[in-house]
Short mmCIF file of N, CA and C in Angstrom, two decimals:
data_model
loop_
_atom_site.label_atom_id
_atom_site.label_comp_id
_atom_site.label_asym_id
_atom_site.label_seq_id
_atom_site.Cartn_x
_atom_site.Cartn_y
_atom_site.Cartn_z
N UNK M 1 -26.94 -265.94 12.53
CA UNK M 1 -27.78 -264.79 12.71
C UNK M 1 -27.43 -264.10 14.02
N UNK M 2 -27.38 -262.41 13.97
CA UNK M 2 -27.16 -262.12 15.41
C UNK M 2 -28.35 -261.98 16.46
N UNK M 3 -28.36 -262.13 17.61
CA UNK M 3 -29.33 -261.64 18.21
C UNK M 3 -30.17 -260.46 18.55
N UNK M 4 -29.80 -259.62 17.55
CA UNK M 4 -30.71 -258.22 17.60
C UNK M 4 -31.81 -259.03 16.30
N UNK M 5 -31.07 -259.36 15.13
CA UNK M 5 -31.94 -259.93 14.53
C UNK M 5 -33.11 -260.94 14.83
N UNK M 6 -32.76 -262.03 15.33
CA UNK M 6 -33.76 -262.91 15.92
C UNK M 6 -34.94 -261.95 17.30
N UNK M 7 -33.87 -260.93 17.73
CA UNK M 7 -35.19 -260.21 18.75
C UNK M 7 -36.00 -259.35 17.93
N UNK M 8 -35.70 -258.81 16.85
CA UNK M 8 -36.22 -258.09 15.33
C UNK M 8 -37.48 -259.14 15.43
N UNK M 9 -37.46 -259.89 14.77
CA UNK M 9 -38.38 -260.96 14.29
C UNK M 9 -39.05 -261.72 15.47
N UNK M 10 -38.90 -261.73 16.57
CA UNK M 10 -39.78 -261.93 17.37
C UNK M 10 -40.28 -261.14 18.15
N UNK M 11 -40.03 -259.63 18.14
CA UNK M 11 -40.70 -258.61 18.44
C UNK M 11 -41.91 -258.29 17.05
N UNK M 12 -41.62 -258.74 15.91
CA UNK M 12 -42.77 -258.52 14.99
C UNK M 12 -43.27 -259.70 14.60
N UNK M 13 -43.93 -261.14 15.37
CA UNK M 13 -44.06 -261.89 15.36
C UNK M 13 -45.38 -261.65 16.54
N UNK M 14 -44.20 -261.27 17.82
CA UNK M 14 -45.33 -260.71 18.87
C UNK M 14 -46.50 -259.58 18.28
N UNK M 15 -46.07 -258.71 17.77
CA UNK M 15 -47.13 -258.09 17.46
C UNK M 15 -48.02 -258.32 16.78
N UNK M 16 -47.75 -259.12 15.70
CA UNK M 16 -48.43 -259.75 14.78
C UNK M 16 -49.49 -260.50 14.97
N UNK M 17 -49.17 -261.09 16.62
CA UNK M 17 -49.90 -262.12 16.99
C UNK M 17 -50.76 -261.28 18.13
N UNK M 18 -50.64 -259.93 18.68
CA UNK M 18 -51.21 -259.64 19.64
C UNK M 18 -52.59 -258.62 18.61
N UNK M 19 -52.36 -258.16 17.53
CA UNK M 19 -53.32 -257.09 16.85
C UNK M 19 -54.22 -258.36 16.17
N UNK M 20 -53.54 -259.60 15.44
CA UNK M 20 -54.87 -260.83 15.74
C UNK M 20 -55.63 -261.12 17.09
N UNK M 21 -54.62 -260.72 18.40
CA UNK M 21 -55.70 -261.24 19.10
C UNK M 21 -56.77 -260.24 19.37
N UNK M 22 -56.27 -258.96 19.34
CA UNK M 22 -57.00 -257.77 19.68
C UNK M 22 -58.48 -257.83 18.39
N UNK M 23 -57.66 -258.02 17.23
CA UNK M 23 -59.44 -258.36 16.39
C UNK M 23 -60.21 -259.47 16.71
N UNK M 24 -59.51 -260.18 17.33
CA UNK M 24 -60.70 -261.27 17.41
C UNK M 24 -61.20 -260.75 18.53
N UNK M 25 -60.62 -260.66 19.84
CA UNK M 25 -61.46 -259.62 20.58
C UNK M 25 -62.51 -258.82 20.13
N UNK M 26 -62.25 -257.91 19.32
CA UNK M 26 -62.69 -256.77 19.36
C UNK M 26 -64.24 -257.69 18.18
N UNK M 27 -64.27 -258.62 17.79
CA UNK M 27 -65.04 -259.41 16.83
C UNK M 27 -66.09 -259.83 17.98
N UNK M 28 -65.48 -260.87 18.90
CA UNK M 28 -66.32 -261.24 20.20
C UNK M 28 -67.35 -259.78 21.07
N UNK M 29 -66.45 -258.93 21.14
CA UNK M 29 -67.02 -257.80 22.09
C UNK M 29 -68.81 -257.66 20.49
N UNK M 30 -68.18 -257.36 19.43
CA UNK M 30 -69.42 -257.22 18.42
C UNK M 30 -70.39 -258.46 18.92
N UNK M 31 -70.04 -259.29 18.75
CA UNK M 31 -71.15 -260.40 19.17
C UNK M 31 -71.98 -260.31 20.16
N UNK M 32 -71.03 -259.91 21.37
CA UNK M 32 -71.52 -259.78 22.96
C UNK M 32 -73.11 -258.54 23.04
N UNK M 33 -72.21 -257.63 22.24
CA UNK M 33 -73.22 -256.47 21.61
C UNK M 33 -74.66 -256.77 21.17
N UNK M 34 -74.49 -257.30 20.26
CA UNK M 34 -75.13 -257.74 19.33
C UNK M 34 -76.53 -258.68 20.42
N UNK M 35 -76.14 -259.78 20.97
CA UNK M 35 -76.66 -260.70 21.74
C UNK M 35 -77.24 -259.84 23.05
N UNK M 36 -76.85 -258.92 23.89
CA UNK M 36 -77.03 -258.17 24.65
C UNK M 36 -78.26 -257.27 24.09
N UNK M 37 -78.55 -256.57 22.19
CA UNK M 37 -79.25 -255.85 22.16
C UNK M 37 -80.27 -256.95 21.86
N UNK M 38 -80.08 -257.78 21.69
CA UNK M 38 -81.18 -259.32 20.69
C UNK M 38 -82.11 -259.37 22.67
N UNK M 39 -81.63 -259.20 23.27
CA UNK M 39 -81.91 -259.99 24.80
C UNK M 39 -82.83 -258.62 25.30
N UNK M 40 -82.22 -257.69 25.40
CA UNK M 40 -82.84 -256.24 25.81
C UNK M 40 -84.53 -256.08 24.89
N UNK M 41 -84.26 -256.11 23.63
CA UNK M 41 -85.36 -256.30 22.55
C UNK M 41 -86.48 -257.09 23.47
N UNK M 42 -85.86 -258.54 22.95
CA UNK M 42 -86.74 -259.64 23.34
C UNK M 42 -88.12 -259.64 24.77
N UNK M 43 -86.88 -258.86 26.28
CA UNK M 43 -87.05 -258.69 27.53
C UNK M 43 -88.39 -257.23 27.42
N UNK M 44 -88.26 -256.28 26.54
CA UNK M 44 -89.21 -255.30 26.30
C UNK M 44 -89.80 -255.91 26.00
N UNK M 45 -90.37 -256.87 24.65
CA UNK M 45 -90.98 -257.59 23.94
C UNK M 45 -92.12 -258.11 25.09
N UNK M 46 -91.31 -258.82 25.93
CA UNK M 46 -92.45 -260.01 26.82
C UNK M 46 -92.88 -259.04 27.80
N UNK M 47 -92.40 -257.83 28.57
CA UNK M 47 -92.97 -257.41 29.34
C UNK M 47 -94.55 -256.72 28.94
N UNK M 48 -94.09 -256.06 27.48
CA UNK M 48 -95.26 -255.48 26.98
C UNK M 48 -96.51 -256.38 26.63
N UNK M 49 -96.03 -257.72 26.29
CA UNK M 49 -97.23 -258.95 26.01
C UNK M 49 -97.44 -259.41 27.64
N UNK M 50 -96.64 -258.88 28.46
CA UNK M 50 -97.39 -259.33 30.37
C UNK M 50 -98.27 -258.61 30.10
N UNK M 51 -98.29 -257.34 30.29
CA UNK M 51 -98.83 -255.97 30.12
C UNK M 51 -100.34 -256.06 29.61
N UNK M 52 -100.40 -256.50 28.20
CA UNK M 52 -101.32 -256.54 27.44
C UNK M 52 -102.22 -258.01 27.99
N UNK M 53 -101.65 -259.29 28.54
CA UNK M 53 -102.33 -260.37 28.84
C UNK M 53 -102.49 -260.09 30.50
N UNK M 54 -102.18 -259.29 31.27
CA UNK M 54 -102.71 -258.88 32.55
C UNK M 54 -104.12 -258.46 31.99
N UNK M 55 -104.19 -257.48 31.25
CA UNK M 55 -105.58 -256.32 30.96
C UNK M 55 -106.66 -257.55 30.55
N UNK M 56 -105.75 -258.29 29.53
CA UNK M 56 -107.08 -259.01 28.51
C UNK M 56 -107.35 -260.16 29.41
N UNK M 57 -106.85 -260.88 30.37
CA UNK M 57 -107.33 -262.00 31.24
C UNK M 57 -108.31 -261.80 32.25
N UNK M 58 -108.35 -260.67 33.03
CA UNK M 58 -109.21 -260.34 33.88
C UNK M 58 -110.32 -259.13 33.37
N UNK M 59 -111.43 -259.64 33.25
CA UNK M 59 -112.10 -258.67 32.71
C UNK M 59 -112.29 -257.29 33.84
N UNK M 60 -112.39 -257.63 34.84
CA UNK M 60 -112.38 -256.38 36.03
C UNK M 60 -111.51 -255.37 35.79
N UNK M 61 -109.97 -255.71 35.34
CA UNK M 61 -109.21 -255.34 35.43
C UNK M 61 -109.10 -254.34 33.99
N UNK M 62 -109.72 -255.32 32.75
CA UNK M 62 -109.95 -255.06 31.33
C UNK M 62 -111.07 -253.43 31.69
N UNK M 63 -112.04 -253.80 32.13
CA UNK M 63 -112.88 -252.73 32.46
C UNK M 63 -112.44 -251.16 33.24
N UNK M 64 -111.52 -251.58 34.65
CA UNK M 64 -111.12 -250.71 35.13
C UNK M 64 -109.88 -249.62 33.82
N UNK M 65 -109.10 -250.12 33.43
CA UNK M 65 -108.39 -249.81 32.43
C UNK M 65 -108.85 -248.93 31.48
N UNK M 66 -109.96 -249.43 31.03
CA UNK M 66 -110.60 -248.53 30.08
C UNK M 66 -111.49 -247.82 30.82
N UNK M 67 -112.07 -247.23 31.85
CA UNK M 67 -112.85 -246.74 32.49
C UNK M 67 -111.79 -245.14 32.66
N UNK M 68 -110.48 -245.69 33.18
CA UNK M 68 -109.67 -244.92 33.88
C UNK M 68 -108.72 -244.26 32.48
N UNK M 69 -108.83 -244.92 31.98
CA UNK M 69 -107.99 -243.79 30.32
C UNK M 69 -109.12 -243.11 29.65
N UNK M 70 -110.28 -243.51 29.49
CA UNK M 70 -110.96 -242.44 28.98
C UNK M 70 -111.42 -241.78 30.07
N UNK M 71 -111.35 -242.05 31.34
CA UNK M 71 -112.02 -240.51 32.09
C UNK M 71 -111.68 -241.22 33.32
N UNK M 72 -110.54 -240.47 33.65
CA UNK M 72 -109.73 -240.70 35.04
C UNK M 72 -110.81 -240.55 36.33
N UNK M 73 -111.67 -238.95 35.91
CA UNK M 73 -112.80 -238.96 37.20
C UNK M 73 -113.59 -240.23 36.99
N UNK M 74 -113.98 -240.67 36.55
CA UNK M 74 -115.21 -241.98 36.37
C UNK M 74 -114.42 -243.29 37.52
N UNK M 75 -113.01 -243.17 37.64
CA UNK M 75 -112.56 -243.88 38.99
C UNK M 75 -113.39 -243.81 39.61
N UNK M 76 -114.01 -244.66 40.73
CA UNK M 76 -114.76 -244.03 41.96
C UNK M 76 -114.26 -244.08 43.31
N UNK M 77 -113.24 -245.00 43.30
CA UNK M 77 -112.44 -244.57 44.79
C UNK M 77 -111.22 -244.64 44.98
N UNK M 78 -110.64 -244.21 45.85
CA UNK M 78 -109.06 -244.09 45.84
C UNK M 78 -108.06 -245.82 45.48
N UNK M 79 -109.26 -247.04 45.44
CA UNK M 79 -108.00 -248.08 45.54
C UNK M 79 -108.28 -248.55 43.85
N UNK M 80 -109.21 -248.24 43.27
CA UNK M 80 -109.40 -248.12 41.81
C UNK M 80 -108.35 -246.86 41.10
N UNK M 81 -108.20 -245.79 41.78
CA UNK M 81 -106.91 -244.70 41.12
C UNK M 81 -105.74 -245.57 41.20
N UNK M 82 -105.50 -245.44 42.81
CA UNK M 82 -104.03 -246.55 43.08
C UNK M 82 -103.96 -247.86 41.42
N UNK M 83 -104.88 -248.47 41.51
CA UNK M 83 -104.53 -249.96 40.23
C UNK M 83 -104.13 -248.82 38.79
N UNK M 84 -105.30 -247.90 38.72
CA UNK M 84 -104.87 -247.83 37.30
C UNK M 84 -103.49 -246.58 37.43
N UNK M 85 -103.16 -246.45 38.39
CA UNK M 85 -101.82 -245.63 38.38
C UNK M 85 -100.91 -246.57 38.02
N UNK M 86 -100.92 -247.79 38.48
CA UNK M 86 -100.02 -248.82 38.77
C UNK M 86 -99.90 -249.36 37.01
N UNK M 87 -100.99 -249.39 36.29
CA UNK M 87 -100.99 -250.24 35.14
C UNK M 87 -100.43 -248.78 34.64
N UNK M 88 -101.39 -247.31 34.22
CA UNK M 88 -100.67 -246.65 33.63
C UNK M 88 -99.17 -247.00 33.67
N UNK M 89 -98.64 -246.72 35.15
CA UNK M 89 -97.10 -246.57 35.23
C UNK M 89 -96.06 -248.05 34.12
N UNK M 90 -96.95 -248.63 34.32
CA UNK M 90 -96.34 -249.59 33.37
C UNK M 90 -96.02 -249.32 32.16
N UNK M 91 -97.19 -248.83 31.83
CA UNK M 91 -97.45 -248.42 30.34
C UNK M 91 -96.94 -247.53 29.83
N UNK M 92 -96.10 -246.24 30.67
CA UNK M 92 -95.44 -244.79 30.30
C UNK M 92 -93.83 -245.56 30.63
N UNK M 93 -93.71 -246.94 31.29
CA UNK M 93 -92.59 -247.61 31.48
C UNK M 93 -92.00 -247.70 29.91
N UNK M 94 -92.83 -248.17 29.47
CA UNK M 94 -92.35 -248.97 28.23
C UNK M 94 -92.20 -248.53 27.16
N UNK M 95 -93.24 -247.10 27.32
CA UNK M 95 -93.00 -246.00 26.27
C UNK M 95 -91.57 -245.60 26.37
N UNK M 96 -91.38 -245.43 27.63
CA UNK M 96 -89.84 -244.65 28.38
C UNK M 96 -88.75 -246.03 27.80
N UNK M 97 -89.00 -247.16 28.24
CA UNK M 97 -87.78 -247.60 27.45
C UNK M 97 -88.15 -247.91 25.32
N UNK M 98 -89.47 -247.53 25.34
CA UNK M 98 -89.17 -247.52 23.46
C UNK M 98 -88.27 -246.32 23.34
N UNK M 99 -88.73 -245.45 24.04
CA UNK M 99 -87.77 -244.19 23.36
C UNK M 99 -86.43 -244.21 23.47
N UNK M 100 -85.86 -245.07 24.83
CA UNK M 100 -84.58 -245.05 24.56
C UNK M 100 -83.92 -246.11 24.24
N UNK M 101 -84.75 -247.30 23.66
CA UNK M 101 -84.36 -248.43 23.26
C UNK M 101 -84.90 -249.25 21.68
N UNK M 102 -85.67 -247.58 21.03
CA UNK M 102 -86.52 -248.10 20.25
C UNK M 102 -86.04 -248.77 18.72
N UNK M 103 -85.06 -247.69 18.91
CA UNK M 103 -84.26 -248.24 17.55
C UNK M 103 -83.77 -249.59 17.15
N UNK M 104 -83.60 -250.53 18.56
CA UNK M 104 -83.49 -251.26 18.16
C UNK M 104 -84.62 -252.36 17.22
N UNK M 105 -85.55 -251.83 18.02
CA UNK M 105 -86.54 -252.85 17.84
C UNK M 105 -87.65 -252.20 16.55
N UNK M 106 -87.29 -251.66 16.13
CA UNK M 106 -87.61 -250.41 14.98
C UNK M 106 -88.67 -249.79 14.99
N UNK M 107 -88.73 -248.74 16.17
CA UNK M 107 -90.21 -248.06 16.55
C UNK M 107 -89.81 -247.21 16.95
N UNK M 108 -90.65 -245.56 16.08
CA UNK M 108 -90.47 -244.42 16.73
C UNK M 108 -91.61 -244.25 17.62
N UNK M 109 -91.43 -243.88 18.96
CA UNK M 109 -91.84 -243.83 19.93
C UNK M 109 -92.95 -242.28 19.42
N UNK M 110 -92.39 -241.27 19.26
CA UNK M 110 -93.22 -240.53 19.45
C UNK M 110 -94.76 -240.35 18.75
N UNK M 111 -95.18 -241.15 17.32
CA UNK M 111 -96.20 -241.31 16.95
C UNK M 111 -97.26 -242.53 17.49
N UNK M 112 -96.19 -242.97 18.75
CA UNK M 112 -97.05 -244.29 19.16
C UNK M 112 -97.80 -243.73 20.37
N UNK M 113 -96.74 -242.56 21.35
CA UNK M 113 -97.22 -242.00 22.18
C UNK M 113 -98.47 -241.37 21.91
N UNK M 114 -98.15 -240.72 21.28
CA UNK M 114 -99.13 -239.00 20.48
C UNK M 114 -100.21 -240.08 20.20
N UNK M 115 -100.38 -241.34 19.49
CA UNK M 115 -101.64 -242.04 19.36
C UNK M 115 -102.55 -242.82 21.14
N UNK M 116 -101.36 -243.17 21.55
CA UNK M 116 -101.74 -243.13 22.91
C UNK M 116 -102.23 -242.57 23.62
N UNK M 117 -101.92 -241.23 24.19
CA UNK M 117 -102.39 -240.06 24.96
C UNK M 117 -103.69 -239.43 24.15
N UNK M 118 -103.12 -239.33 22.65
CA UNK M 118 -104.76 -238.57 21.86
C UNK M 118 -105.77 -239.55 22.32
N UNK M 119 -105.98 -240.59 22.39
CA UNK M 119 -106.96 -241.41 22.69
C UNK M 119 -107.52 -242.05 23.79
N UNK M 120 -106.70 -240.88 25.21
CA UNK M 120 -106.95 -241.41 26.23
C UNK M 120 -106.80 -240.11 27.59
N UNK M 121 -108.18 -239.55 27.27
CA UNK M 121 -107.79 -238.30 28.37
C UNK M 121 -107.77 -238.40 29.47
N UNK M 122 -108.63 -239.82 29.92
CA UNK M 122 -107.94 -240.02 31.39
C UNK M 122 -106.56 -240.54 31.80
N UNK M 123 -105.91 -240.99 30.51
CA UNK M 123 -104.65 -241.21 31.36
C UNK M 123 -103.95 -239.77 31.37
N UNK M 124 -103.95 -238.85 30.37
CA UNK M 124 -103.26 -237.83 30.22
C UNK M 124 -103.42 -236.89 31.47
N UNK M 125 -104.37 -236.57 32.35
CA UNK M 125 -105.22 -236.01 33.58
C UNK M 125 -104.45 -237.47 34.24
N UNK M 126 -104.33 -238.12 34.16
CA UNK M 126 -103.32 -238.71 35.71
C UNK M 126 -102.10 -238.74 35.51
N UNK M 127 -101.52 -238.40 34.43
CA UNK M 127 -99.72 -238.18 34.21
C UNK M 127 -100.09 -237.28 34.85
N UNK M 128 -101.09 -235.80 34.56
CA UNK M 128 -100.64 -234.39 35.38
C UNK M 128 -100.51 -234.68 36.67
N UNK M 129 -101.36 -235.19 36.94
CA UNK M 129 -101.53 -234.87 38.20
C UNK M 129 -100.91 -236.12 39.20
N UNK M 130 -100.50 -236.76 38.79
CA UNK M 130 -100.21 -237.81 39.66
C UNK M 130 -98.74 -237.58 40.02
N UNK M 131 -97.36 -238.62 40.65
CA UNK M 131 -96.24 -238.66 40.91
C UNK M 131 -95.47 -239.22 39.66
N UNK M 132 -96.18 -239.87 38.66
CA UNK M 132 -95.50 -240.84 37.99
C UNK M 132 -94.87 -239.76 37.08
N UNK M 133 -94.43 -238.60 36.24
CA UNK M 133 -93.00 -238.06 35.79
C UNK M 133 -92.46 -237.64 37.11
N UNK M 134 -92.30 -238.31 37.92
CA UNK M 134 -91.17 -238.80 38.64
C UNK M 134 -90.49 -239.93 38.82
N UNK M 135 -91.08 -240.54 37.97
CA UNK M 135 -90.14 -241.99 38.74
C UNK M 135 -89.62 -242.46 36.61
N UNK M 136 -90.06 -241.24 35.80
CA UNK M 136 -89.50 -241.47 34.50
C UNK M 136 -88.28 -240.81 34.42
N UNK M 137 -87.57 -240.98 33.34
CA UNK M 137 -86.64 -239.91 32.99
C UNK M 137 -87.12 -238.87 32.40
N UNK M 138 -85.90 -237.77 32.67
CA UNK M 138 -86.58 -236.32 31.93
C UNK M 138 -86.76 -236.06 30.83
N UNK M 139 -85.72 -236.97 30.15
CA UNK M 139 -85.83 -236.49 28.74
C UNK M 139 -87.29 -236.68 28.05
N UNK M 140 -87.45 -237.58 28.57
CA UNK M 140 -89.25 -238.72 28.25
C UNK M 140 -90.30 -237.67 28.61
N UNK M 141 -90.04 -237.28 29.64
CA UNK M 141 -91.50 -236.53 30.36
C UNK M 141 -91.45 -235.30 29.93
N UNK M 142 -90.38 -234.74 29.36
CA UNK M 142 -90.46 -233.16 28.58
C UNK M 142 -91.48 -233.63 27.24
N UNK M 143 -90.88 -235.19 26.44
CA UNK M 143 -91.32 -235.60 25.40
C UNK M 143 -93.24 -235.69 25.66
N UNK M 144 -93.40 -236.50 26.90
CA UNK M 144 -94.65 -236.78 27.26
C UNK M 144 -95.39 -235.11 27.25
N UNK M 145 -95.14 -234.10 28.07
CA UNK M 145 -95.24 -232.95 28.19
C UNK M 145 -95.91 -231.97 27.19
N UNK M 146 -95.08 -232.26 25.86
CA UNK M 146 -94.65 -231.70 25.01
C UNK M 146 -96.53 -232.12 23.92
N UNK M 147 -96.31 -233.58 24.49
CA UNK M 147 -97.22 -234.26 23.17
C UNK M 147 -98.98 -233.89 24.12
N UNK M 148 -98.73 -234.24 25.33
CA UNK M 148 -99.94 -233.64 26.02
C UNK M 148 -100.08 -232.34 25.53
N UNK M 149 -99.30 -231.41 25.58
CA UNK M 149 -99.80 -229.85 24.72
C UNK M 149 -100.28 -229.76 24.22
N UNK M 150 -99.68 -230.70 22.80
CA UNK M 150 -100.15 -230.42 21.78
C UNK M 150 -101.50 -231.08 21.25
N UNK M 151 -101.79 -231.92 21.94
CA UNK M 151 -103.16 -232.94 21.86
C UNK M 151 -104.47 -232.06 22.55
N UNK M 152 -103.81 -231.55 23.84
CA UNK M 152 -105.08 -230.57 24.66
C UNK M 152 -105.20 -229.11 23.80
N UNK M 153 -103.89 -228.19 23.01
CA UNK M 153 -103.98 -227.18 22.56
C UNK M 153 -105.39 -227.56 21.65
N UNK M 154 -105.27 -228.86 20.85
CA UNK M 154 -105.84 -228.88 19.50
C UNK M 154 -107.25 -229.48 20.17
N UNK M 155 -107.78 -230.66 21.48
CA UNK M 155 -109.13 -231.13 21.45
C UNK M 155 -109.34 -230.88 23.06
N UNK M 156 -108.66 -230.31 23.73
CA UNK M 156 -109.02 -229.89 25.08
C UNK M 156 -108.51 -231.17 25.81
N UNK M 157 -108.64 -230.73 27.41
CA UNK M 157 -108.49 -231.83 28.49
C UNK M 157 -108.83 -233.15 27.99
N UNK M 158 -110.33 -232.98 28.07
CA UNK M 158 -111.31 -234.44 27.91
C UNK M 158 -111.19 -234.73 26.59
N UNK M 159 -111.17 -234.32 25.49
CA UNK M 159 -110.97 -234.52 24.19
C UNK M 159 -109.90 -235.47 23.98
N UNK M 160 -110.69 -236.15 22.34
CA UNK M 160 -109.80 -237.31 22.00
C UNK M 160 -109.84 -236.94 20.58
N UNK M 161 -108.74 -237.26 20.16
CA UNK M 161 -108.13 -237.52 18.03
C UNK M 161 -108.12 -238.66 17.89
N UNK M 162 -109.06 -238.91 17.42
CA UNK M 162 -109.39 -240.50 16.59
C UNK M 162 -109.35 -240.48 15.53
N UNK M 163 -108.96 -239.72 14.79
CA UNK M 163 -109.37 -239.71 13.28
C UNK M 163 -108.30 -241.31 12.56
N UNK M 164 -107.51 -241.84 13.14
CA UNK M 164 -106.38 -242.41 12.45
C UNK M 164 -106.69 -244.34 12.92
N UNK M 165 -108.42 -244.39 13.93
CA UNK M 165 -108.70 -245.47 14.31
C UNK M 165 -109.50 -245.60 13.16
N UNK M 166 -110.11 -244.80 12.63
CA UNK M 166 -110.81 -245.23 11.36
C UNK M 166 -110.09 -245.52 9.99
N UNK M 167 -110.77 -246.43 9.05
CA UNK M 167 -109.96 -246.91 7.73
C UNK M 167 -110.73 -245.57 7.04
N UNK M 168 -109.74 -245.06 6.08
CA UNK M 168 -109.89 -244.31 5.10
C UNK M 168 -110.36 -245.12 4.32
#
């Protein structure tokens, strides 16, 4: 055999063996994916059950919460605004990563919001007015923006849409 031949066949030997390695690569990187969105999921998952077992363990805290989403004025002093800014902010946190993480976990964000905010005019009166669409992304707070409109166009500031807490 001459040696162009034998470099023939081990130049397509090499390749042969480098586009297997590149799929199996490219198989691993899917996995990595895959495990990375399973972990991201999961990590939303537990923050939102902190979230929810902060409120429901301390009744003070259970009370302030609901005091301060249905009627932000009913706060009575500045270190009661400060807490429920702090829990809101959590809570527009997580909206902010459903929306940009929701698909995975299979939830459209915007009918969860729109049920959120309709049912809570004091938090909606401390998104305005407070700092917190600042420390969200924009795309979110046009979204937040957008759904406050349309909730105050249709039941005012203080107004709430409940119609969807009741069973038909």
């Amino acid at each position: 055999m001459e040696w162009d031949s034998i470099i023939a066949i081990a130049q397509i030997i090499t390749g042969v063996a480098t586009f297997i390695v590149a799929l199996f690569l490219a198989f691993q990187l899917l996995l990595q994916h895959r495990d990375a969105q399973r972990e991201l999921t999961l990590d939303v998952s537990e923050q939102m059950e902190r979230f929810r077992l902060t409120i429901a363990s301390d009744p003070s805290v259970a009370e302030l919460w609901d005091r301060g989403r249905n009627d932000f004025d009913a706060l009575t002093n500045q270190t009661e605004r400060v807490q429920f800014f702090f829990l809101a902010s959590i809570n527009m946190t997580h909206f902010s990563l459903l929306e940009d993480f929701g698909d995975l976990m299979k939830y459209d964000t915007e009918p969860l919001l729109f049920r959120s905010l309709s049912t809570n005019p004091g938090m909606r009166k401390m998104y305005k007015e407070s700092a917190m669409k600042h420390s969200l992304p924009s795309h979110f707070t046009e979204k937040i923006e957008s759904v406050i409109q349309s909730i105050e166009e249709e039941v005012g500031e203080k107004g709430q849409i409940r119609d969807y807490l009741t069973a038909s």
